[in-house]
Coordinates of C-alpha atoms in Angstrom, one line a residue:
V1215 CA -17.8 -87.6 -139.8
E1216 CA -16.7 -90.9 -138.3
R1217 CA -13.8 -89.2 -136.3
H1218 CA -16.2 -86.6 -135.1
H1219 CA -18.7 -89.3 -134.0
T1220 CA -15.9 -91.2 -132.1
N1221 CA -14.7 -88.0 -130.3
L1222 CA -18.3 -87.3 -129.4
N1223 CA -18.7 -90.7 -127.9
I1224 CA -15.4 -90.3 -125.9
N1225 CA -16.5 -86.9 -124.6
T1226 CA -19.9 -88.2 -123.7
D1227 CA -18.5 -91.1 -121.8
K1228 CA -16.1 -88.8 -120.0
R1229 CA -18.8 -86.4 -119.1
C1230 CA -21.0 -89.3 -117.8
R1231 CA -18.2 -90.5 -115.5
E1232 CA -17.7 -86.9 -114.2
I1233 CA -21.5 -86.6 -113.5
Q1234 CA -21.6 -89.9 -111.7
A1235 CA -18.6 -89.0 -109.6
N1236 CA -20.1 -85.7 -108.6
L1237 CA -23.5 -87.3 -107.8
T1238 CA -21.8 -90.0 -105.8
A1239 CA -19.7 -87.5 -103.8
S1240 CA -22.8 -85.3 -103.0
A1241 CA -24.8 -88.4 -102.1
V1242 CA -22.1 -89.6 -99.7
K1243 CA -22.0 -86.1 -98.1
N1244 CA -25.7 -86.3 -97.4
I1245 CA -25.6 -89.8 -95.8
P1246 CA -26.3 -89.6 -92.1
E1247 CA -23.3 -90.3 -89.8
S1248 CA -25.0 -93.4 -88.3
L1249 CA -25.3 -95.0 -91.7
R1250 CA -21.6 -94.2 -92.5
E1251 CA -20.6 -95.9 -89.2
L1252 CA -22.8 -98.8 -90.1
A1253 CA -21.2 -99.1 -93.5
Q1254 CA -17.7 -98.9 -92.0
Q1255 CA -18.6 -101.7 -89.5
N1256 CA -19.9 -103.8 -92.4
R1257 CA -16.6 -103.4 -94.3
V1258 CA -14.7 -104.4 -91.2
M1259 CA -16.9 -107.5 -90.6
K1260 CA -16.5 -108.5 -94.2
R1261 CA -12.7 -108.4 -93.9
E1262 CA -13.0 -110.4 -90.6
L1263 CA -15.2 -113.0 -92.3
L1264 CA -12.7 -113.5 -95.1
L1265 CA -9.9 -113.9 -92.6
H1266 CA -11.9 -116.5 -90.6
Q1267 CA -12.9 -118.4 -93.8
D1268 CA -9.2 -118.8 -94.5
S1269 CA -8.5 -120.1 -91.0
I1270 CA -11.5 -122.4 -91.2
Y1271 CA -10.2 -123.9 -94.5
E1272 CA -6.7 -124.4 -92.9
T1273 CA -8.3 -126.1 -89.9
E1274 CA -10.4 -128.4 -92.0
Q1275 CA -7.2 -129.4 -93.9
E1276 CA -5.5 -130.2 -90.6
I1277 CA -8.6 -132.2 -89.4
Q1278 CA -8.4 -134.3 -92.6
L1279 CA -4.7 -135.0 -92.0
I1280 CA -5.4 -136.0 -88.4
K1281 CA -8.3 -138.3 -89.6
E1282 CA -5.9 -140.0 -92.0
D1283 CA -3.3 -140.5 -89.3
I1284 CA -6.0 -142.0 -87.0
R1285 CA -7.1 -144.5 -89.8
K1286 CA -3.5 -145.5 -90.3
L1287 CA -3.0 -146.1 -86.6
Q1288 CA -6.2 -148.1 -86.4
K1289 CA -5.0 -150.3 -89.3
Q1290 CA -1.6 -150.8 -87.5
F1291 CA -3.4 -151.6 -84.3
K1292 CA -5.6 -154.2 -86.0
K1293 CA -2.6 -155.8 -87.7
K1294 CA -0.7 -156.0 -84.4
S1295 CA -3.7 -157.4 -82.5
S1296 CA -4.2 -160.0 -85.2
L1297 CA -0.6 -161.1 -84.9
L1298 CA -1.2 -161.6 -81.2
N1299 CA -4.2 -163.9 -81.9
T1300 CA -6.5 -161.5 -80.2
T1301 CA -9.5 -160.0 -81.8
V1302 CA -10.2 -156.3 -81.3
T1303 CA -13.9 -155.5 -81.2
D1304 CA -13.8 -152.2 -79.4
I1305 CA -11.5 -149.3 -80.0
C1306 CA -11.4 -146.6 -77.4
T1307 CA -12.4 -143.2 -78.8
P1308 CA -12.8 -139.9 -77.0
D1309 CA -16.6 -140.4 -76.8
T1310 CA -16.3 -144.0 -75.5
E1311 CA -17.5 -144.3 -71.9
L1312 CA -15.2 -146.4 -69.8
T1313 CA -16.1 -148.5 -66.8
L1314 CA -13.3 -149.2 -64.5
D1315 CA -13.5 -152.3 -62.4
I1316 CA -11.8 -151.1 -59.2
P1317 CA -12.8 -152.7 -55.9
T1318 CA -13.9 -149.9 -53.7
H1319 CA -15.0 -151.9 -50.5
Q1320 CA -11.8 -153.6 -49.8
M1321 CA -9.6 -152.5 -47.0
L1322 CA -6.2 -151.2 -48.0
P1323 CA -3.1 -152.7 -46.4
V1324 CA -1.6 -150.4 -43.8

């Protein structure tokens, strides 16, 4: 009886998978072409997002390394400037606005 019950469960599971496969296949056949194209575009975008996430992670790692290098360089600069008995209060960064003191109203020698 127990063996018969096990065989019945196996056959029932097998038959359920067959029915699900048939229903899925017929449902896919009845999907309008525009929805199929949309689903394909979604799959492509998903792959692209995964690729971009990987490149974003790599870029963030590179940024962290560059920030560490900048910190090291700043420390070295501060050490060298302290050896020269000068105090460094401002460090030029890319967003620092510079004012150049260039005389513009003087005549140039000819």
